[in-house]
Amino acid sequence: MTSLQENHSRIRTLLGMALLLAATLTAFFPALSGNFLWDDDYHVTKNACVAGPLGLKEIWTTTQSNFFPLVLTTWRLEYLAWGASPLPFHLTSLFFHAAAAMILWQLLQELGVRGALLGALIWCLHPVQAESVCWISEQKNTESAVFYLASLLFGIRWMQSGKFIDANWWASLLLALMALSSKTSTVMLPAILIICWWWCGIAWSRRRLLLLLPFFFLSATAGLLTMLEQKYHVGAVGSAYDIVLSERVALAGLIPWFYLGKLLWPLDLNFIYPKWTPGDLLLPGLLGVMAIFSLIALLVYKARRSPAAAATLFAFTCFLLGLFPVLGLFDAYFFRYSYVSDHFQYLASMAPAALAGAALSSLPFGGNHPRISKAVRSAIPFVILCISLLDWKGALRFRDSVTLWRETLRLNPTSGIANHNLASELMNLGRTSEAIEEFQKILSRNPDDAGALNNLGVIKLKSGDATGAKGFFEKVLKSTPGDPAALCNLGETLILSGNYAAAEKCLQQSVEHDGNALAATLLSVLLREKGDIEGALRLGHTAIGSNPSDPQAWLAVALAMRDAGDLPSAIAALKTGVRLAPQDGQLVNSLSVMLIDSGKNDEGRELLEQRLLSHRDDPDALLNLALLQMKQSRNDEALPLLQELVLSDPSNAHAHDLLADVLRKLRRNKEAAIELERALVIEGSSPRLLRNLASIQAELGMREKALQSAEKGLKEAQAQGDREMYNNLLLLIRSLKR
């Protein structure tokens, strides 16, 4: 190839890659404004290895990795760089998807497939990819695809080189390991390599075939670990997975045709499709199996004489192999909701897309119907535009949880998980009436549904109806005695009712059952108040282990450390909590107070000032900063803070009291007296407030009023048994009567 031809080839490659990148960003642009969704908290925002105190060591050496350690590593680095902002995570997934499309194009060219760029573009833009591209949790798909395709590319180059072993083989093996470390759905890679070997027409060699054994070993190990993880770690056990062999075979016959149907007609795509029942499976599933074998037999027969049949056989075989892990032959946790999902065919759909690209590129301009052929080719850009519009629509489904679950229920109204998640999300957003309506829909189908009853109880509890809440939780525990959520919620209700012994018992049972984070936090608080600091620390760390981004868990641990006399460790714990939940006002204020208590006044002030920049209406931050200014005799700086506080919360007696103190020190006694009178109206006849008021009135020359205030305070101090205050007021009265 001449230098000019090489330059043209490079330019074409760069233009093709730019096209794929631009197409990806354009088609899935709405994903960039999307939030974290279902499972994103489990994988990212509440994952101890990503957003918590654990890190790369635990990702690669413990079961915390969920057997996709490379993706968790990527998330960890993203979180350290950008925090809990969804935009960078979405951008990363989009770029992985675009990179996968670029490598797919190069792979198809290496395989000699016609219309390689068009095939890669069809796969890249197909609406079924929206779920993988727009759902942060499925960065597992987009990231693993990059290494999977790169491994295939180097593997084919190794095969075509004719060498026994070379750098391409080593690169392919390393990339295969990286693909499996990203997602084990790539286990079929060595089988795909063999099919590609056949397609390329390369002579078989027993010695070179032996070099595929490491690939098969890695895939077999990853597959076994995944089956164990799904059963023992994720929880793919129970009646939902009691599927007999005939039903599994039927599933394997139905699932490929379902996915092909969605590829050919990508309308009504859904996040969770209706789950087929055993009665739906057997006959159509067995017919599907027969159709698969019949089609393969026909294509094998035709392949020797027809290049089109050979190409179809190649694509169909790759498609089936790509789907093999999700054909229902092995249990997957998602099967409790549905046996099919768009993200399951992310890798498998590459083959039909490539076949479509080759077929469209093979349309002749001449022949008996040249006008028809030209019209079909001219329509290709229009079809791609329509697909992009469908991508926009699909991406918009993933902008927030409420939209996603409402759209899921529109197409699958009986989806229990969608109903639950929608109701819970509405409840978390404070849209209580809508949440209650959704929970009632669930109870209309199943009156004993524990999730709905628990959440309705929580709504009652938040509204102040502890008795009504208790009834819901007890109903759950009557049918499911060990339900950890109900035990935790009942424990919280009992705390609010003052029944601490019964609350402790409920919370302990909840923690013992499954390490419920909220129960552990509440129990930690109870134990600390009882003086059991060691127990409080232990439970606090249990809560953090279950939910590392829970600010209340970090606060519970910090308070226990403080009470144990270890203020530096308490501050360190609060700093970790603030890093994980920077918007939590209680954590920020607690940290600022502890910093000030430890003598780090400047650091405490800076933290409070930063808090007030973003949350000017935070009363605790205003109060704490004012107290610091008063402590440092900066009364002129404390004054506007306290004035702002009493304006925002006129019923805060403590704020009026502090404001009076500052005004008095600034020699503004008349205003100070007014603030104390306001505090007395709110708080009642406080001996301390009455003593302060009497002192100010005396300084203003209002001797009779001062005497009345002091005498009233004396009676209150006597009634309350406050001997010290009684003596102070008695001395004040005597001085006023002289």
XYZ file of C-alpha atoms in Angstrom:
738
model
C 0.000 0.000 0.000
C 1.398 3.402 -0.989
C 1.838 6.251 1.443
C -1.093 8.105 -0.157
C -3.348 5.075 0.187
C -2.281 4.667 3.816
C -3.167 8.300 4.512
C -6.555 7.868 2.853
C -7.138 4.720 4.903
C -6.264 6.538 8.133
C -8.553 9.424 7.247
C -11.427 7.026 6.460
C -10.830 5.261 9.779
C -10.817 8.527 11.723
C -13.946 9.738 9.940
C -15.690 6.432 10.643
C -14.768 6.576 14.323
C -15.900 10.207 14.510
C -19.203 9.188 12.927
C -19.748 6.408 15.473
C -18.847 8.674 18.390
C -21.081 11.496 17.151
C -23.943 9.065 16.478
C -23.673 7.631 19.991
C -23.613 11.025 21.706
C -26.453 12.341 19.542
C -28.742 9.319 19.816
C -28.330 8.834 23.556
C -27.837 12.479 24.531
C -30.857 12.510 26.926
C -29.011 9.956 29.074
C -26.597 12.675 30.158
C -29.335 14.374 32.183
C -30.378 11.084 33.798
C -30.162 10.333 37.504
C -29.057 7.247 39.405
C -31.691 4.516 39.054
C -32.546 1.067 40.354
C -29.479 -0.905 41.551
C -27.222 2.125 41.006
C -27.155 2.644 44.765
C -26.195 -1.010 45.321
C -23.446 -0.885 42.699
C -22.228 2.706 43.053
C -23.562 5.248 45.540
C -23.986 2.864 48.482
C -21.291 0.383 47.549
C -18.618 0.262 50.238
C -15.959 -0.413 47.589
C -16.968 2.536 45.416
C -18.354 5.224 47.729
C -17.339 3.823 51.093
C -14.271 3.207 53.187
C -13.240 0.100 51.215
C -11.323 0.333 47.961
C -9.277 -1.431 45.308
C -7.876 -4.014 47.707
C -11.357 -5.222 48.682
C -12.570 -5.022 45.069
C -9.891 -7.436 43.866
C -9.489 -9.698 46.892
C -12.981 -10.153 48.383
C -16.493 -11.097 47.278
C -17.407 -7.393 47.491
C -16.513 -7.260 43.788
C -19.576 -9.295 42.682
C -17.257 -10.823 40.075
C -16.968 -7.675 37.940
C -13.944 -6.091 39.683
C -12.719 -4.121 36.674
C -15.996 -2.204 36.374
C -16.006 -1.567 40.128
C -12.465 -0.242 39.757
C -13.654 2.141 37.048
C -16.555 3.284 39.229
C -14.228 3.744 42.193
C -11.932 6.000 40.168
C -14.917 7.920 38.790
C -16.318 8.419 42.278
C -12.987 9.624 43.638
C -12.719 12.066 40.738
C -16.293 13.385 40.571
C -18.199 12.187 43.612
C -21.846 11.144 43.450
C -22.721 13.080 40.296
C -24.460 10.896 37.682
C -23.279 12.898 34.648
C -19.652 11.620 34.548
C -20.875 8.036 35.000
C -23.255 8.439 32.055
C -20.528 10.010 29.920
C -18.157 7.137 30.669
C -20.750 4.544 29.691
C -21.520 6.418 26.450
C -17.843 6.536 25.522
C -17.441 2.821 26.253
C -20.419 2.110 23.984
C -18.960 4.261 21.203
C -15.564 2.568 21.621
C -17.225 -0.844 21.386
C -18.897 0.206 18.123
C -15.541 1.368 16.739
C -13.843 -1.933 17.586
C -16.816 -3.870 16.191
C -16.325 -2.019 12.901
C -12.639 -2.976 12.830
C -13.494 -6.571 13.761
C -16.046 -6.879 10.958
C -13.500 -5.487 8.502
C -10.963 -8.044 9.726
C -13.564 -10.764 9.110
C -14.188 -9.440 5.600
C -17.842 -8.616 6.301
C -19.377 -6.208 3.793
C -20.885 -2.994 5.107
C -18.813 -3.245 8.281
C -19.307 0.415 9.208
C -23.042 0.251 8.550
C -23.336 -2.932 10.623
C -21.462 -1.312 13.529
C -23.657 1.788 13.204
C -26.860 -0.279 13.252
C -25.714 -2.108 16.371
C -24.562 1.102 18.020
C -27.839 2.954 17.425
C -30.350 0.152 17.812
C -32.994 1.121 20.416
C -32.481 -2.094 22.415
C -29.094 -0.675 23.465
C -30.705 2.210 25.401
C -30.992 0.079 28.523
C -27.281 -0.783 28.519
C -26.122 2.724 27.612
C -28.449 4.813 29.813
C -28.521 2.669 32.955
C -25.339 3.281 34.962
C -25.436 -0.216 36.487
C -25.047 -1.662 32.999
C -21.717 -0.004 32.377
C -20.815 -3.647 32.970
C -22.125 -4.256 29.445
C -20.513 -1.320 27.685
C -17.137 -1.724 29.385
C -16.938 -5.498 28.980
C -17.877 -5.169 25.281
C -14.767 -3.089 24.604
C -12.414 -5.775 25.954
C -14.520 -8.616 24.505
C -14.375 -7.208 20.967
C -10.720 -6.238 21.275
C -9.909 -9.785 22.397
C -11.731 -11.189 19.366
C -9.913 -8.754 17.069
C -6.457 -9.759 18.297
C -7.487 -13.413 18.388
C -8.471 -13.323 14.716
C -5.246 -11.558 13.803
C -3.352 -14.307 15.624
C -5.269 -16.963 13.683
C -4.611 -15.235 10.377
C -0.898 -14.804 11.117
C -0.314 -18.561 10.855
C 2.118 -18.389 13.756
C 1.949 -20.848 16.632
C 1.995 -18.051 19.227
C 2.679 -14.327 18.979
C 1.928 -10.975 20.616
C -1.631 -11.046 19.245
C -2.360 -14.249 21.175
C -1.072 -12.770 24.409
C -3.051 -9.550 23.834
C -6.198 -11.545 23.102
C -5.805 -13.630 26.277
C -5.191 -10.572 28.465
C -8.184 -8.749 26.970
C -10.348 -11.847 27.478
C -9.426 -11.779 31.159
C -10.309 -8.069 31.316
C -13.643 -8.753 29.612
C -14.496 -11.486 32.113
C -13.420 -9.188 34.959
C -15.926 -6.635 33.662
C -18.875 -8.976 33.141
C -19.022 -12.744 32.895
C -21.609 -12.669 30.104
C -18.490 -12.651 27.894
C -17.815 -16.336 28.747
C -18.697 -17.421 25.202
C -15.700 -15.586 23.742
C -13.593 -18.721 22.981
C -16.548 -20.382 21.249
C -17.030 -17.230 19.137
C -13.319 -17.345 18.284
C -13.718 -20.868 16.902
C -16.724 -19.792 14.778
C -14.667 -16.864 13.464
C -11.861 -19.325 12.666
C -14.303 -21.295 10.534
C -15.669 -18.143 8.866
C -12.191 -16.948 7.901
C -11.488 -20.307 6.243
C -8.255 -20.810 8.158
C -6.878 -24.348 8.199
C -7.339 -26.146 11.516
C -4.292 -27.046 13.555
C -4.429 -29.242 16.648
C -1.444 -27.438 18.163
C -3.050 -24.030 17.693
C -6.393 -25.307 18.944
C -4.657 -26.238 22.199
C -3.804 -22.554 22.621
C -7.516 -21.847 23.050
C -7.584 -23.982 26.200
C -6.535 -21.033 28.453
C -9.473 -19.058 27.050
C -11.864 -21.905 27.827
C -10.358 -22.317 31.290
C -10.896 -18.624 32.112
C -14.472 -18.762 30.797
C -15.311 -21.958 32.654
C -13.925 -20.561 35.912
C -15.808 -17.281 35.488
C -19.009 -19.132 34.609
C -18.781 -21.353 37.682
C -18.077 -18.392 39.963
C -21.023 -16.528 38.478
C -23.411 -19.414 39.116
C -22.213 -19.598 42.727
C -22.485 -15.813 43.086
C -26.015 -15.722 41.692
C -27.110 -18.446 44.094
C -25.261 -17.630 47.305
C -24.333 -13.953 47.059
C -27.057 -12.283 45.016
C -29.824 -14.619 46.190
C -31.103 -16.476 43.123
C -32.807 -19.101 45.284
C -36.375 -19.968 46.159
C -39.561 -20.902 44.360
C -38.944 -18.365 41.576
C -36.119 -20.600 40.330
C -37.856 -23.961 40.628
C -37.832 -24.504 36.862
C -37.953 -28.082 35.581
C -35.755 -29.214 32.683
C -38.562 -29.192 30.100
C -39.360 -25.574 31.006
C -35.698 -24.595 30.723
C -35.531 -26.162 27.255
C -38.715 -24.329 26.324
C -37.202 -21.063 27.536
C -34.151 -21.697 25.364
C -36.520 -22.091 22.431
C -38.503 -18.914 23.110
C -35.860 -16.418 24.183
C -33.847 -16.153 20.909
C -36.988 -15.494 18.876
C -38.141 -12.885 21.384
C -34.860 -11.010 21.036
C -34.863 -11.286 17.247
C -38.393 -9.889 17.272
C -37.247 -6.876 19.301
C -34.334 -6.343 16.920
C -36.627 -6.416 13.876
C -39.437 -4.381 15.442
C -38.065 -2.306 18.345
C -41.331 -0.859 19.601
C -42.758 -1.214 23.105
C -39.324 -1.870 24.544
C -39.652 -2.208 28.291
C -37.384 -2.215 31.318
C -39.137 -5.281 32.750
C -41.168 -7.461 30.391
C -44.041 -9.656 31.617
C -42.774 -12.919 33.048
C -43.867 -16.011 31.156
C -45.634 -18.702 33.172
C -44.987 -22.450 32.753
C -48.243 -22.753 30.835
C -46.974 -20.179 28.325
C -43.685 -21.947 27.827
C -43.977 -25.566 26.850
C -45.665 -25.743 23.451
C -44.335 -22.499 21.899
C -40.942 -23.120 23.493
C -40.636 -26.602 22.015
C -41.738 -25.265 18.640
C -39.073 -22.581 19.010
C -36.394 -25.207 19.639
C -37.501 -27.123 16.563
C -37.413 -23.922 14.509
C -33.870 -23.149 15.671
C -32.529 -26.580 14.735
C -34.439 -26.609 11.473
C -33.041 -23.217 10.484
C -29.495 -24.251 11.376
C -29.846 -27.492 9.397
C -31.167 -25.598 6.375
C -28.379 -23.011 6.557
C -25.720 -25.713 6.904
C -27.147 -27.424 3.802
C -27.243 -24.162 1.810
C -23.965 -22.702 3.096
C -21.727 -24.692 0.713
C -23.354 -23.155 -2.356
C -24.704 -19.848 -1.070
C -22.501 -17.125 0.481
C -25.660 -15.479 1.833
C -26.633 -18.695 3.632
C -23.091 -19.041 5.021
C -23.191 -15.450 6.295
C -26.606 -16.026 7.866
C -25.385 -19.264 9.491
C -22.348 -17.442 10.875
C -24.453 -14.570 12.262
C -27.187 -16.827 13.671
C -24.654 -19.096 15.394
C -22.846 -16.112 16.937
C -26.211 -14.728 18.051
C -27.189 -17.985 19.781
C -23.782 -18.361 21.412
C -23.945 -14.792 22.692
C -27.315 -15.541 24.292
C -26.302 -18.888 25.760
C -25.678 -17.590 29.335
C -29.174 -16.035 29.475
C -31.280 -18.681 27.735
C -32.745 -19.871 31.031
C -30.495 -22.894 31.343
C -28.780 -21.256 34.339
C -30.391 -19.237 37.127
C -29.981 -15.472 37.165
C -31.357 -13.213 39.874
C -33.290 -11.135 37.333
C -35.391 -14.195 36.435
C -37.553 -13.513 39.506
C -38.940 -10.544 37.535
C -38.673 -11.637 33.897
C -36.817 -14.157 31.751
C -35.859 -11.523 29.165
C -34.352 -8.050 29.274
C -32.941 -5.781 26.593
C -29.516 -5.598 28.207
C -29.198 -9.400 28.051
C -28.754 -9.301 24.265
C -26.196 -6.480 24.183
C -23.353 -8.697 22.915
C -25.512 -11.148 20.975
C -27.207 -8.395 18.930
C -23.895 -7.557 17.236
C -24.249 -10.519 14.870
C -27.746 -9.687 13.490
C -26.705 -6.015 13.178
C -23.625 -7.010 11.173
C -25.764 -9.271 8.965
C -28.207 -6.408 8.356
C -25.339 -4.077 7.444
C -23.921 -6.638 5.014
C -27.322 -7.264 3.440
C -28.062 -3.568 2.938
C -24.582 -2.950 1.516
C -25.053 -5.816 -0.946
C -28.104 -4.272 -2.613
C -27.301 -3.809 -6.343
C -27.685 -0.488 -8.144
C -28.402 -2.208 -11.433
C -30.309 -5.384 -12.144
C -33.941 -5.651 -13.158
C -35.142 -3.015 -10.686
C -32.455 -0.322 -10.408
C -34.875 2.357 -9.207
C -36.108 0.161 -6.387
C -32.535 -0.648 -5.327
C -31.557 3.026 -5.339
C -34.675 3.928 -3.378
C -33.881 1.318 -0.755
C -30.310 2.568 -0.410
C -31.477 6.174 -0.248
C -33.855 5.221 2.527
C -31.040 3.923 4.742
C -30.150 7.377 6.199
C -33.844 8.018 6.820
C -34.167 4.688 8.654
C -31.109 5.498 10.761
C -32.665 8.877 11.624
C -35.871 7.135 12.730
C -33.835 4.727 14.845
C -32.058 7.693 16.453
C -35.422 9.230 17.326
C -36.410 5.940 18.957
C -33.129 6.100 20.871
C -34.071 9.541 22.175
C -37.419 8.193 23.299
C -35.755 5.177 24.903
C -33.129 7.317 26.624
C -35.806 9.616 28.050
C -37.254 6.629 29.925
C -34.073 6.548 31.993
C -33.955 10.208 33.061
C -35.365 9.472 36.525
C -36.848 6.600 38.517
C -40.457 7.812 38.477
C -40.445 8.093 34.667
C -38.806 4.679 34.287
C -41.240 2.859 36.571
C -44.330 4.615 35.197
C -43.316 3.675 31.669
C -42.590 0.106 32.796
C -46.060 -0.174 34.345
C -47.705 1.310 31.251
C -46.471 -1.660 29.217
C -46.428 -4.208 32.052
C -49.140 -3.175 34.554
C -48.803 -6.352 36.660
C -45.087 -5.889 37.389
C -44.850 -6.084 41.164
C -41.277 -4.792 41.371
C -42.126 -1.784 39.192
C -45.164 -1.014 41.347
C -43.113 -1.274 44.547
C -40.232 0.798 43.247
C -42.502 3.515 41.863
C -44.387 3.793 45.150
C -41.158 3.859 47.176
C -39.646 6.517 44.935
C -42.758 8.689 45.230
C -42.623 8.272 49.003
C -38.958 9.319 49.095
C -39.798 12.393 47.017
C -42.491 13.415 49.491
C -45.335 12.739 47.030
C -47.216 10.895 49.734
C -50.713 10.742 48.242
C -49.386 9.271 44.979
C -47.256 6.771 46.912
C -50.245 5.645 49.003
C -52.256 5.136 45.819
C -49.550 2.887 44.373
C -49.187 0.880 47.588
C -52.946 0.381 47.682
C -52.798 -1.058 44.160
C -50.264 -3.601 45.392
C -52.433 -4.539 48.397
C -55.468 -4.937 46.167
C -53.604 -7.824 44.484
C -51.935 -9.143 47.647
C -53.354 -7.895 50.984
C -50.384 -9.367 52.909
C -47.654 -7.774 50.806
C -44.928 -6.985 53.354
C -43.273 -4.230 51.336
C -46.474 -2.246 50.823
C -47.577 -2.657 54.450
C -44.161 -1.605 55.734
C -44.069 1.494 53.583
C -47.603 2.516 54.485
C -46.542 2.189 58.104
C -43.534 4.423 57.454
C -45.820 7.041 55.895
C -48.035 6.921 59.000
C -44.970 7.226 61.222
C -43.697 10.286 59.364
C -47.115 11.929 59.694
C -46.970 11.464 63.474
C -49.486 8.606 63.684
C -47.388 6.131 65.694
C -50.417 4.008 66.593
C -51.469 3.609 62.961
C -47.880 2.840 61.938
C -47.563 0.196 64.631
C -50.636 -1.587 63.276
C -49.086 -1.935 59.810
C -45.774 -3.267 61.156
C -47.477 -5.749 63.459
C -49.561 -7.031 60.551
C -46.367 -7.776 58.620
C -44.799 -9.549 61.596
C -47.925 -11.612 62.106
C -47.544 -13.210 58.675
C -43.731 -12.967 58.501
C -42.378 -12.994 62.087
C -38.738 -12.362 61.174
C -39.222 -9.587 58.613
C -36.180 -7.336 59.285
C -37.694 -4.166 57.822
C -40.871 -4.519 59.903
C -38.832 -5.218 63.043
C -36.700 -2.132 62.402
C -39.716 0.072 61.713
C -41.537 -1.218 64.784
C -38.414 -0.552 66.847
C -38.315 3.048 65.633
C -42.025 3.438 66.464
C -41.439 2.106 69.984
C -38.573 4.574 70.480
C -40.879 7.461 69.627
C -43.412 6.020 72.069
C -40.789 5.873 74.827
C -40.790 2.065 75.089
C -37.009 1.700 74.825
C -36.705 -1.876 76.156
C -39.153 -3.272 73.581
C -37.556 -1.131 70.859
C -34.100 -2.514 71.659
C -35.408 -6.074 71.386
C -36.995 -5.442 67.958
C -33.923 -3.675 66.609
C -31.605 -6.427 67.847
C -33.691 -9.060 66.041
C -33.598 -6.993 62.840
C -29.814 -6.645 62.981
C -29.318 -10.352 63.721
C -31.520 -11.306 60.781
C -29.706 -9.459 57.995
C -27.585 -6.639 59.419
C -30.278 -4.043 58.670
C -28.362 -0.729 58.488
C -31.119 1.488 59.889
C -31.812 -0.939 62.742
C -28.097 -1.043 63.601
C -27.945 2.763 63.606
C -30.981 3.147 65.850
C -29.720 0.438 68.184
C -26.326 2.149 68.338
C -28.030 5.364 69.485
C -30.023 3.479 72.140
C -26.947 1.710 73.500
C -24.953 4.941 73.639
C -27.700 6.634 75.636
C -27.635 3.647 78.009
C -23.889 4.098 78.455
C -22.890 0.986 76.471
C -20.305 2.786 74.319
C -18.593 -0.421 73.151
C -21.904 -1.863 71.953
C -22.818 1.440 70.302
C -19.547 1.462 68.356
C -19.966 -2.143 67.270
C -23.502 -1.517 65.994
C -22.463 1.722 64.315
C -19.745 -0.086 62.365
C -22.291 -2.772 61.421
C -24.526 -0.045 59.993
C -21.639 1.459 58.012
C -20.730 -1.959 56.630
C -24.292 -2.437 55.371
C -24.730 1.093 54.017
C -21.462 3.059 53.856
C -23.071 6.242 52.531
C -25.665 6.482 55.329
C -24.928 9.749 57.163
C -26.804 8.644 60.288
C -24.551 5.601 60.654
C -21.418 7.763 60.527
C -22.969 10.177 63.009
C -23.811 7.329 65.404
C -20.223 6.051 65.278
C -18.787 9.545 65.741
C -20.973 10.309 68.759
C -20.017 6.990 70.364
C -16.331 7.753 69.775
C -16.779 11.212 71.286
C -18.488 9.771 74.351
C -15.618 7.283 74.636
C -13.254 10.272 74.876
C -11.714 9.746 71.429
C -12.522 13.114 69.825
C -9.897 12.842 67.002
C -11.403 9.515 65.820
C -14.898 11.006 66.071
C -13.816 13.917 63.877
C -12.205 11.525 61.379
C -15.429 9.488 61.188
C -17.502 12.615 60.607
C -15.114 13.784 57.896
C -15.563 10.465 56.105
C -19.329 10.785 56.475
C -19.288 14.347 55.109
C -17.196 13.215 52.139
C -19.749 10.521 51.347
C -22.827 12.667 52.071
C -21.678 16.303 51.686
C -25.234 17.665 51.649
C -26.227 16.206 55.017
C -26.613 19.181 57.345
C -26.593 17.152 60.554
C -23.204 15.656 59.706
C -21.710 19.005 58.694
C -22.967 20.764 61.810
C -21.840 17.954 64.111
C -18.389 18.003 62.528
C -18.111 21.784 62.899
C -19.078 21.594 66.587
C -16.534 18.851 67.279
C -13.825 20.787 65.440
C -14.579 23.860 67.543
C -14.630 21.756 70.730
C -11.189 20.427 69.826
C -9.833 23.954 69.380
C -9.904 23.973 65.555
C -12.011 27.123 65.387
C -10.901 28.239 61.920
C -11.640 24.852 60.365
C -15.030 24.735 62.074
C -15.873 28.263 60.933
C -14.861 27.505 57.336
C -17.086 24.424 57.294
C -20.080 26.381 58.630
C -19.545 29.241 56.191
C -19.407 26.790 53.274
C -22.610 25.191 54.519
C -24.365 28.555 54.684
C -23.242 29.452 51.171
C -25.301 26.574 49.777
C -27.914 26.285 52.565
C -28.491 29.749 53.983
C -31.676 28.588 55.661
C -29.916 25.929 57.784
C -30.819 26.993 61.357
C -28.202 24.778 62.999
C -25.417 26.229 60.850
C -26.563 29.787 61.634
C -26.726 28.986 65.344
C -23.367 27.193 65.494
C -21.564 29.952 63.611
C -23.158 32.582 65.867
C -22.069 30.661 68.972
C -18.517 30.513 67.632
C -18.515 34.263 66.994
C -19.826 34.867 70.533
C -17.180 32.535 71.944
C -14.526 34.640 70.220
C -16.186 37.907 71.380
C -17.163 38.811 67.823
C -20.608 39.927 68.878
C -21.014 42.355 65.972
C -20.567 39.367 63.586
C -22.841 37.083 65.612
C -25.641 39.694 65.663
C -26.786 39.456 61.987
C -26.666 35.647 62.127
C -28.962 35.529 65.161
C -31.268 38.171 63.689
C -31.567 36.060 60.556
C -32.222 32.988 62.672
C -35.107 34.530 64.653
C -36.611 35.901 61.442
C -36.562 32.450 59.819
C -37.775 30.712 63.013
C -39.604 33.171 65.328
C -40.574 30.324 67.694
C -36.944 29.487 68.553
C -36.679 30.634 72.194
C -32.980 29.763 72.389
C -32.218 32.018 69.414
C -34.103 34.939 71.032
C -32.167 34.326 74.253
C -28.798 34.359 72.479
C -29.772 37.424 70.481
C -30.650 39.198 73.735
C -27.237 38.253 75.146
C -25.437 39.692 72.109
C -27.544 42.867 72.143
C -26.795 43.360 75.813
C -23.059 43.020 75.226
C -23.391 45.590 72.446
C -25.149 47.898 74.966
C -28.491 47.688 73.169
C -30.424 46.816 76.312
C -33.879 47.897 75.168
C -33.728 45.527 72.209
C -32.264 42.834 74.446
C -35.212 43.150 76.838
C -37.665 42.788 73.940
C -35.931 39.587 72.785
C -36.032 38.121 76.295
C -39.749 38.924 76.596
C -40.306 37.092 73.274
C -38.312 34.113 74.549
C -40.447 34.043 77.722
C -43.661 34.045 75.672
C -42.376 31.001 73.755
C -40.690 29.070 76.553
C -42.809 30.096 79.537
C -41.664 31.341 82.939
C -38.019 30.306 82.859
C -36.139 31.397 86.034
C -32.960 32.006 84.038
C -34.694 34.144 81.409
C -36.545 36.086 84.105
C -33.281 36.730 85.978
C -31.636 38.033 82.779
C -34.661 40.188 82.002
C -34.692 41.601 85.532
C -30.983 42.476 85.268
C -31.501 44.339 81.985
C -34.570 46.137 83.306
C -32.545 47.221 86.342
C -29.804 48.582 84.061
C -32.468 50.510 82.136
C -33.719 52.046 85.404
C -36.976 50.082 85.361
C -36.639 49.061 89.032
C -40.303 48.059 89.634
C -40.485 45.937 86.485
C -37.150 44.393 87.332
C -38.393 43.524 90.802
C -41.567 41.931 89.380
C -39.537 39.839 86.956
C -37.096 38.737 89.655
C -39.848 37.820 92.123
C -41.640 35.809 89.434
C -38.378 34.030 88.622
C -37.819 33.331 92.327
C -41.175 31.535 92.578
C -40.403 29.472 89.451
C -36.942 28.535 90.737
C -38.450 27.445 94.036
C -41.140 25.396 92.248
C -38.524 23.721 90.069
C -36.150 23.087 92.958
C -33.358 25.051 91.265
C -31.446 26.079 94.403
C -28.617 27.898 92.650
C -30.944 30.024 90.543
C -33.119 30.676 93.600
C -30.128 32.093 95.510
C -29.063 34.236 92.537
C -32.542 35.718 92.207
C -32.784 36.269 95.955
C -29.570 38.305 95.876
C -30.859 40.268 92.884
C -34.146 41.083 94.684
C -32.297 42.262 97.781
C -30.106 44.539 95.707
C -33.168 45.948 93.922
C -34.926 46.696 97.250
C -32.025 48.694 98.715
